[in-house]
XYZ file of C-alpha atoms in Angstrom:
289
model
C -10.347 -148.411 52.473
C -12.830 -146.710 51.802
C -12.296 -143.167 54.090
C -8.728 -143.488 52.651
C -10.017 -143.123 49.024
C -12.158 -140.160 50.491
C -9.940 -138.348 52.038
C -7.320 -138.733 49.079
C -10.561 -136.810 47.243
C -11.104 -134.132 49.469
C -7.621 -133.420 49.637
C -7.303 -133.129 45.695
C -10.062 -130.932 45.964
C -9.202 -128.766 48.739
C -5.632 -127.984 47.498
C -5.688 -124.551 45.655
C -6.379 -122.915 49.061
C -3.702 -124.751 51.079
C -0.657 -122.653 52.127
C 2.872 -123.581 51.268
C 4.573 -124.684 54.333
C 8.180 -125.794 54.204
C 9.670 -129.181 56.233
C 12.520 -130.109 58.020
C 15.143 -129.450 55.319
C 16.475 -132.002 53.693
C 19.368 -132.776 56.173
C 16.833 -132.674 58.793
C 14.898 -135.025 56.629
C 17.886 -137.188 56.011
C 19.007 -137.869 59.574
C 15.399 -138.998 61.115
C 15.157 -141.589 58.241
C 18.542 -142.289 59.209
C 18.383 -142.670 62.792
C 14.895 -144.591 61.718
C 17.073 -147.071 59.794
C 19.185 -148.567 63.015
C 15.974 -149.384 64.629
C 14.430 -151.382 62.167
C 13.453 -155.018 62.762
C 14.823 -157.227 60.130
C 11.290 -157.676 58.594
C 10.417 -153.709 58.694
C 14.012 -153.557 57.029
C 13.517 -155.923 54.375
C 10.071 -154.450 53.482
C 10.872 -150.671 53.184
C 13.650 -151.889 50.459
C 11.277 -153.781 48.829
C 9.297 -150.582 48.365
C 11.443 -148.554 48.055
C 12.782 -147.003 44.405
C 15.883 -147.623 42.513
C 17.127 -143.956 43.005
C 17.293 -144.587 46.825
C 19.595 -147.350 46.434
C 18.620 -149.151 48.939
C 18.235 -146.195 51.537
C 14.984 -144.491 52.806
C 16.664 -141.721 53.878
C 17.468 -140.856 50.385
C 13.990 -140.396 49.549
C 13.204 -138.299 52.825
C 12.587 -135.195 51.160
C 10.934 -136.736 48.153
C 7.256 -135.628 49.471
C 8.649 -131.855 49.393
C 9.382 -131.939 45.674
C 6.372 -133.659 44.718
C 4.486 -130.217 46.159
C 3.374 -128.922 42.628
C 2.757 -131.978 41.262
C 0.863 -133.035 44.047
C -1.154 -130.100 45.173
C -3.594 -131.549 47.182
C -0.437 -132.944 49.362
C -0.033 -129.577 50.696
C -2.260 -129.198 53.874
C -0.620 -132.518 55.045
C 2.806 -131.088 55.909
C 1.323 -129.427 59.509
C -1.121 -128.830 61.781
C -0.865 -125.407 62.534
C -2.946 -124.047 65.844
C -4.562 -120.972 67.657
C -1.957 -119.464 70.671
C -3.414 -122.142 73.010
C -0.137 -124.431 72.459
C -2.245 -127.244 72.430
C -3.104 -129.553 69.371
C -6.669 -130.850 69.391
C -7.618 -133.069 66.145
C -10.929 -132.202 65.983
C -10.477 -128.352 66.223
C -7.036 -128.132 64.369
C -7.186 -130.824 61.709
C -8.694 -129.949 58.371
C -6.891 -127.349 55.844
C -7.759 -123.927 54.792
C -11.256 -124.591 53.719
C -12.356 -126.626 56.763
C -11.682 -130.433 54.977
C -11.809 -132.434 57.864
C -8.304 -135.083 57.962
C -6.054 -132.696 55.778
C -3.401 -132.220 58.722
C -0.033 -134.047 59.162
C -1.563 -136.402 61.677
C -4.400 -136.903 59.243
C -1.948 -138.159 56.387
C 0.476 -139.405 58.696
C -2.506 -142.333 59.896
C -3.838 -142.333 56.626
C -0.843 -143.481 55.053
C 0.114 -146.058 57.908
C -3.727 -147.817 56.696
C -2.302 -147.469 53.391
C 0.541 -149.501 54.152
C -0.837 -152.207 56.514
C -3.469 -153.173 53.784
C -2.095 -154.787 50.671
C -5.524 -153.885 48.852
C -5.723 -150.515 49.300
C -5.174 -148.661 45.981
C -2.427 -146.302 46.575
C 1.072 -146.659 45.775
C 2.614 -148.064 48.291
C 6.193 -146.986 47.590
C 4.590 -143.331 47.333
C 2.883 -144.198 51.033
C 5.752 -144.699 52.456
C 8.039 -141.706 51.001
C 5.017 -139.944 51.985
C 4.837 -141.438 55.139
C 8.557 -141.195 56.594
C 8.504 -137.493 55.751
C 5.514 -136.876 57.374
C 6.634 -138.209 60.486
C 9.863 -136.286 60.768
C 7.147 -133.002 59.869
C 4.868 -133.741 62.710
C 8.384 -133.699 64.737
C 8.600 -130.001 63.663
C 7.632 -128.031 66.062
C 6.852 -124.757 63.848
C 4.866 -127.288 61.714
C 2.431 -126.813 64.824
C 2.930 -123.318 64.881
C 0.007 -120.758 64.853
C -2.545 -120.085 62.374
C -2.014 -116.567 61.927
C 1.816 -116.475 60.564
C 1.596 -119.778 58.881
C 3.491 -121.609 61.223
C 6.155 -118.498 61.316
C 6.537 -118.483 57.997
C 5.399 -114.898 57.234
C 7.446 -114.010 60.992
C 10.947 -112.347 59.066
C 14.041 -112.627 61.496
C 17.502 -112.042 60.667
C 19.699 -115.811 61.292
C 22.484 -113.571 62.825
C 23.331 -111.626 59.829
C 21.415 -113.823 57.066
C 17.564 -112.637 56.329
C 15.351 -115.841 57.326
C 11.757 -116.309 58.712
C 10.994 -117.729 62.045
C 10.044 -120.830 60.005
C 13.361 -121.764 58.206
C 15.089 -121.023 61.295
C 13.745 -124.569 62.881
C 13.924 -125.998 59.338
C 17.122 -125.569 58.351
C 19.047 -122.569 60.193
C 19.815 -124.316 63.296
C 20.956 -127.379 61.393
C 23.312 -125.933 59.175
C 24.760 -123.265 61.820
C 25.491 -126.532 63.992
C 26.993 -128.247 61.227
C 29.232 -125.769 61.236
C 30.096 -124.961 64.199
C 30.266 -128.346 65.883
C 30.459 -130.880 63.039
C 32.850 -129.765 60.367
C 30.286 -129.441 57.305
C 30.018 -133.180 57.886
C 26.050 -134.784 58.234
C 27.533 -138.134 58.914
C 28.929 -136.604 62.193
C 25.830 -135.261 63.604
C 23.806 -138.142 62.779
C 26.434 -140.076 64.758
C 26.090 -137.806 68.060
C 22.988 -137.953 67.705
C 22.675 -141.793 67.483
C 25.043 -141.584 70.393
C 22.824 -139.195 72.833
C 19.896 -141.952 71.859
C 21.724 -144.932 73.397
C 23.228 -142.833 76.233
C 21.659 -139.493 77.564
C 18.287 -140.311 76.180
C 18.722 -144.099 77.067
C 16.110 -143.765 79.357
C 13.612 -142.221 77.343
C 13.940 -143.925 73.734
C 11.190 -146.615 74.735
C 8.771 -144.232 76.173
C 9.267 -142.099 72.704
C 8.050 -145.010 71.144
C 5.273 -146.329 72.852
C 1.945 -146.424 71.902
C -1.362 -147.875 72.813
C -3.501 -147.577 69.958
C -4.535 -150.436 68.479
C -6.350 -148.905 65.345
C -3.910 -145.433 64.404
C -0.640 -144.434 64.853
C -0.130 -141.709 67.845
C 0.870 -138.912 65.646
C -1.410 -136.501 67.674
C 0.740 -137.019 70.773
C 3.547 -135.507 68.303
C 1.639 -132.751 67.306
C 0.630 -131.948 70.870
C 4.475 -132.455 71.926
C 5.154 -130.236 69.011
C 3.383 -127.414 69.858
C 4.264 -127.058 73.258
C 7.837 -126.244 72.225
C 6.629 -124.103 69.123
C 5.460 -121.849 72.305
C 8.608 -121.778 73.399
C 9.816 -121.125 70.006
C 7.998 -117.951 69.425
C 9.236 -116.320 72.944
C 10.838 -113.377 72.263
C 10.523 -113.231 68.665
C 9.258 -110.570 67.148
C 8.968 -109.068 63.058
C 12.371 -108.078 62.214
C 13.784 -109.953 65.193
C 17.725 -110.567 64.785
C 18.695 -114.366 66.277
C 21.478 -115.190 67.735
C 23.811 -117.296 69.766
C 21.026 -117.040 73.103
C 18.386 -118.181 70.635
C 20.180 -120.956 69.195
C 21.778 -122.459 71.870
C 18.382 -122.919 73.563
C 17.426 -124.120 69.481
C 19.666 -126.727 68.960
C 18.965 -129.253 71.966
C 15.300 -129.296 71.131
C 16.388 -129.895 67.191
C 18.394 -132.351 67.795
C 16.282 -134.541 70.513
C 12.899 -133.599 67.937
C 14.718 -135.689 65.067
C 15.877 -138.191 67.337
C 12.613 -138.842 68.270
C 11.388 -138.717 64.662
C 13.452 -141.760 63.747
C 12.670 -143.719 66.717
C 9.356 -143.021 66.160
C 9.130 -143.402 62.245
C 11.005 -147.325 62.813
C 8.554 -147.981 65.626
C 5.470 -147.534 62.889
C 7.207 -149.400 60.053
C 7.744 -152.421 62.522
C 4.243 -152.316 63.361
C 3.568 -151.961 59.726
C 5.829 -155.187 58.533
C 5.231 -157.226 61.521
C 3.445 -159.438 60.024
C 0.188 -159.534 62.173
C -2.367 -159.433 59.699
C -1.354 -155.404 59.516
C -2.808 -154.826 62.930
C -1.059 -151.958 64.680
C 0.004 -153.805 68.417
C 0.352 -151.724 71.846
C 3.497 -151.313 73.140
């Protein structure tokens, strides 16, 4: 409890020099908590309502997005949206985990483990319906691959692109670009109807996979920094042929989309596979898989 307390200082301290990094938008946000939803145990199910706030009416995804509005009034929350890295596409914690002014922990991962402690120990001080808002967004982040993106353009935020005719940044591309031009083009407006094909590639074309998504062997974190190394692996691939002023098309989205879609899968399997650990009951020990 202790190194959760200060890290939460550190943070607080360290936040005027953190650089504004957007998420997942919040459809992207929406669907992982979504998908996370159907794969919650009864207790992990029970538990995040009992945490969660009247506005969400019973949902978690409706509170999804609630750690990006919460950016100004919690500055220090800043550095914990990514880990960005060098042009290695690797993620190492040690080298690539601390925010602008070297504070060790202040990385997605960081927060993302930091707030699963939170959560498994009904002493620690935090809020724990802000732990886990702050928590399930987090995840679907780390799931982001431009939120492992490279140091130097923030992540390919400062990276300007035209979205077919539409001025964007590399950035909101994987944000929110690719969701929205598949929404409509494939899904008539409708969220409800991607979530659903996606749900439906989980339990058939990615059948095979969904258990190894969420394994994990720790027994004292979370595996977050498997995500971020997964992540930025396919932010190299996401920066490949991309250049300032770079117009996007159809070639770039249809290799876009797949990876979108299977990343937020993934979040949600993922995210459920923590809470369960998290309200399984075991004395808040996290258990291998």
């Amino acid at each position: 409890m202790g190194l959760l307390l200060l890290l939460h200082v550190v943070l607080v301290a360290a936040a005027a020099g953190a650089p504004a990094a957007q998420a997942w938008g919040k459809e992207g946000h929406y669907m992982t908590c979504k998908i996370a939803d159907g794969f919650l145990t009864k207790e992990a199910s029970a538990g995040v309502k009992d945490l969660l706030p009247s506005s969400a009416n019973g949902e978690l995804a409706e509170v999804c997005s609630w750690a990006d509005s919460q950016r100004f009034r919690y500055r220090w929350s800043s550095p914990l949206h990514f880990a960005d890295t060098p042009k290695d596409c690797k993620f190492s914690y040690a080298r690539d985990c601390h925010d602008t002014k070297g504070n060790k922990d202040a990385c997605v991962v960081g927060a993302i483990n930091n707030y699963t402690a939170a959560l498994q120990d009904p002493s620690n001080p935090y809020n724990r319906t802000e732990s886990l808002m702050f928590l399930a967004h987090f995840v679907g982040d780390v799931h982001q691959p431009l939120h492992c993106g490279r140091v130097e353009d923030l992540g390919g935020n400062t990276i300007l692109v035209r979205w077919y005719r539409r001025k964007s940044n590399l950035h909101h591309v994987w944000d929110v670009d690719v969701i929205e031009q598949a929404m409509k083009d494939l899904y008539g407006r409708d969220q409800d109807t991607m979530i659903k094909a996606i749900q439906r590639n989980i339990t058939e074309d990615w059948s095979s996979e969904e258990k190894q998504w969420e394994a994990c062997r720790s027994r004292t974190k979370t595996c977050a920094d498997k995500y971020a190394e997964e992540s930025a692996v396919l932010a190299c691939d996401a920066y490949k042929g991309v250049k300032q002023d770079s117009t996007l098309g159809d070639e770039y989205y249809f290799k876009a989309l797949p990876v979108v879609q299977k990343r937020i899968a993934q979040g949600g399997v993922r995210l459920a596979a923590i809470l369960n650990r998290i309200f399984s009951g075991k004395n808040g020990k996290l258990q291998s898989i």
